[in-house]
Amino acid sequence: MNEEGAGAPRRLPEPSAVDAVRAYAAQTRAKADRMAAVLADIAATGLPAVADCTPWEALRERALARLSAHREKAA
């Protein structure tokens, strides 16, 4: 932080902005917790067998189909 800004009073955000930032922080924390759980499971049990995994192409096609259906509903 530079010397000029050190003594400047802080401007508080609007309550709706505060709520939005807190909600984003909670969502980010939840995502990090899920990722930590997955990594802990991998550390404890190892990676799943390739036969038990879904190829990324299949995941991509499902996601594209879902997006296409959503777009058709919005139109």
C-alpha positions as YAML, in Angstrom:
chain: A
units: angstrom
residues:
- id: 1
  name: MET
  ca: [0.00, 0.00, 0.00]
- id: 2
  name: ASN
  ca: [1.37, 3.43, -0.85]
- id: 3
  name: GLU
  ca: [1.84, 6.25, 1.64]
- id: 4
  name: GLU
  ca: [-0.97, 8.40, 0.23]
- id: 5
  name: GLY
  ca: [-3.70, 5.79, 0.67]
- id: 6
  name: ALA
  ca: [-2.65, 4.70, 4.16]
- id: 7
  name: GLY
  ca: [-4.56, 7.42, 6.01]
- id: 8
  name: ALA
  ca: [-7.54, 7.80, 3.69]
- id: 9
  name: PRO
  ca: [-10.89, 6.85, 5.20]
- id: 10
  name: ARG
  ca: [-12.45, 3.68, 3.86]
- id: 11
  name: ARG
  ca: [-15.66, 3.90, 1.91]
- id: 12
  name: LEU
  ca: [-18.11, 1.18, 2.86]
- id: 13
  name: PRO
  ca: [-19.95, -0.59, 0.02]
- id: 14
  name: GLU
  ca: [-23.71, -0.74, -0.26]
- id: 15
  name: PRO
  ca: [-25.40, -3.47, 1.82]
- id: 16
  name: SER
  ca: [-26.43, -5.34, -1.35]
- id: 17
  name: ALA
  ca: [-22.80, -5.38, -2.51]
- id: 18
  name: VAL
  ca: [-21.70, -6.68, 0.89]
- id: 19
  name: ASP
  ca: [-24.28, -9.47, 0.65]
- id: 20
  name: ALA
  ca: [-23.14, -10.34, -2.88]
- id: 21
  name: VAL
  ca: [-19.48, -10.53, -1.81]
- id: 22
  name: ARG
  ca: [-20.37, -12.70, 1.19]
- id: 23
  name: ALA
  ca: [-22.43, -15.02, -1.03]
- id: 24
  name: TYR
  ca: [-19.54, -15.29, -3.50]
- id: 25
  name: ALA
  ca: [-17.15, -16.06, -0.64]
- id: 26
  name: ALA
  ca: [-19.48, -18.79, 0.62]
- id: 27
  name: GLN
  ca: [-19.76, -20.33, -2.87]
- id: 28
  name: THR
  ca: [-15.99, -20.22, -3.33]
- id: 29
  name: ARG
  ca: [-15.47, -21.79, 0.09]
- id: 30
  name: ALA
  ca: [-17.93, -24.58, -0.77]
- id: 31
  name: LYS
  ca: [-16.14, -25.29, -4.07]
- id: 32
  name: ALA
  ca: [-12.79, -25.41, -2.28]
- id: 33
  name: ASP
  ca: [-14.23, -27.81, 0.32]
- id: 34
  name: ARG
  ca: [-15.50, -30.12, -2.44]
- id: 35
  name: MET
  ca: [-12.12, -30.04, -4.17]
- id: 36
  name: ALA
  ca: [-10.33, -30.78, -0.89]
- id: 37
  name: ALA
  ca: [-12.65, -33.74, -0.29]
- id: 38
  name: VAL
  ca: [-11.93, -35.14, -3.75]
- id: 39
  name: LEU
  ca: [-8.19, -34.76, -3.28]
- id: 40
  name: ALA
  ca: [-8.35, -36.37, 0.18]
- id: 41
  name: ASP
  ca: [-10.29, -39.29, -1.31]
- id: 42
  name: ILE
  ca: [-7.72, -39.70, -4.08]
- id: 43
  name: ALA
  ca: [-4.92, -39.59, -1.50]
- id: 44
  name: ALA
  ca: [-6.67, -42.22, 0.63]
- id: 45
  name: THR
  ca: [-7.89, -44.60, -2.08]
- id: 46
  name: GLY
  ca: [-5.98, -43.73, -5.24]
- id: 47
  name: LEU
  ca: [-7.38, -42.85, -8.64]
- id: 48
  name: PRO
  ca: [-10.41, -44.73, -9.95]
- id: 49
  name: ALA
  ca: [-9.96, -47.34, -12.65]
- id: 50
  name: VAL
  ca: [-10.15, -45.97, -16.18]
- id: 51
  name: ALA
  ca: [-13.12, -48.24, -16.88]
- id: 52
  name: ASP
  ca: [-15.06, -46.48, -14.07]
- id: 53
  name: CYS
  ca: [-14.43, -43.00, -15.48]
- id: 54
  name: THR
  ca: [-16.51, -41.02, -17.96]
- id: 55
  name: PRO
  ca: [-14.58, -39.82, -21.02]
- id: 56
  name: TRP
  ca: [-14.33, -36.03, -21.25]
- id: 57
  name: GLU
  ca: [-15.95, -36.15, -24.70]
- id: 58
  name: ALA
  ca: [-19.12, -37.62, -23.19]
- id: 59
  name: LEU
  ca: [-19.14, -34.97, -20.47]
- id: 60
  name: ARG
  ca: [-18.69, -32.27, -23.11]
- id: 61
  name: GLU
  ca: [-21.57, -33.60, -25.21]
- id: 62
  name: ARG
  ca: [-23.88, -33.68, -22.18]
- id: 63
  name: ALA
  ca: [-22.95, -30.12, -21.27]
- id: 64
  name: LEU
  ca: [-23.49, -28.91, -24.83]
- id: 65
  name: ALA
  ca: [-26.88, -30.65, -24.99]
- id: 66
  name: ARG
  ca: [-27.89, -29.03, -21.70]
- id: 67
  name: LEU
  ca: [-26.81, -25.59, -22.94]
- id: 68
  name: SER
  ca: [-28.63, -26.10, -26.24]
- id: 69
  name: ALA
  ca: [-31.84, -27.09, -24.44]
- id: 70
  name: HIS
  ca: [-31.54, -24.06, -22.19]
- id: 71
  name: ARG
  ca: [-31.05, -21.78, -25.19]
- id: 72
  name: GLU
  ca: [-34.13, -23.23, -26.92]
- id: 73
  name: LYS
  ca: [-36.24, -22.56, -23.80]
- id: 74
  name: ALA
  ca: [-35.02, -18.97, -23.65]
- id: 75
  name: ALA
  ca: [-35.80, -18.30, -27.33]
...
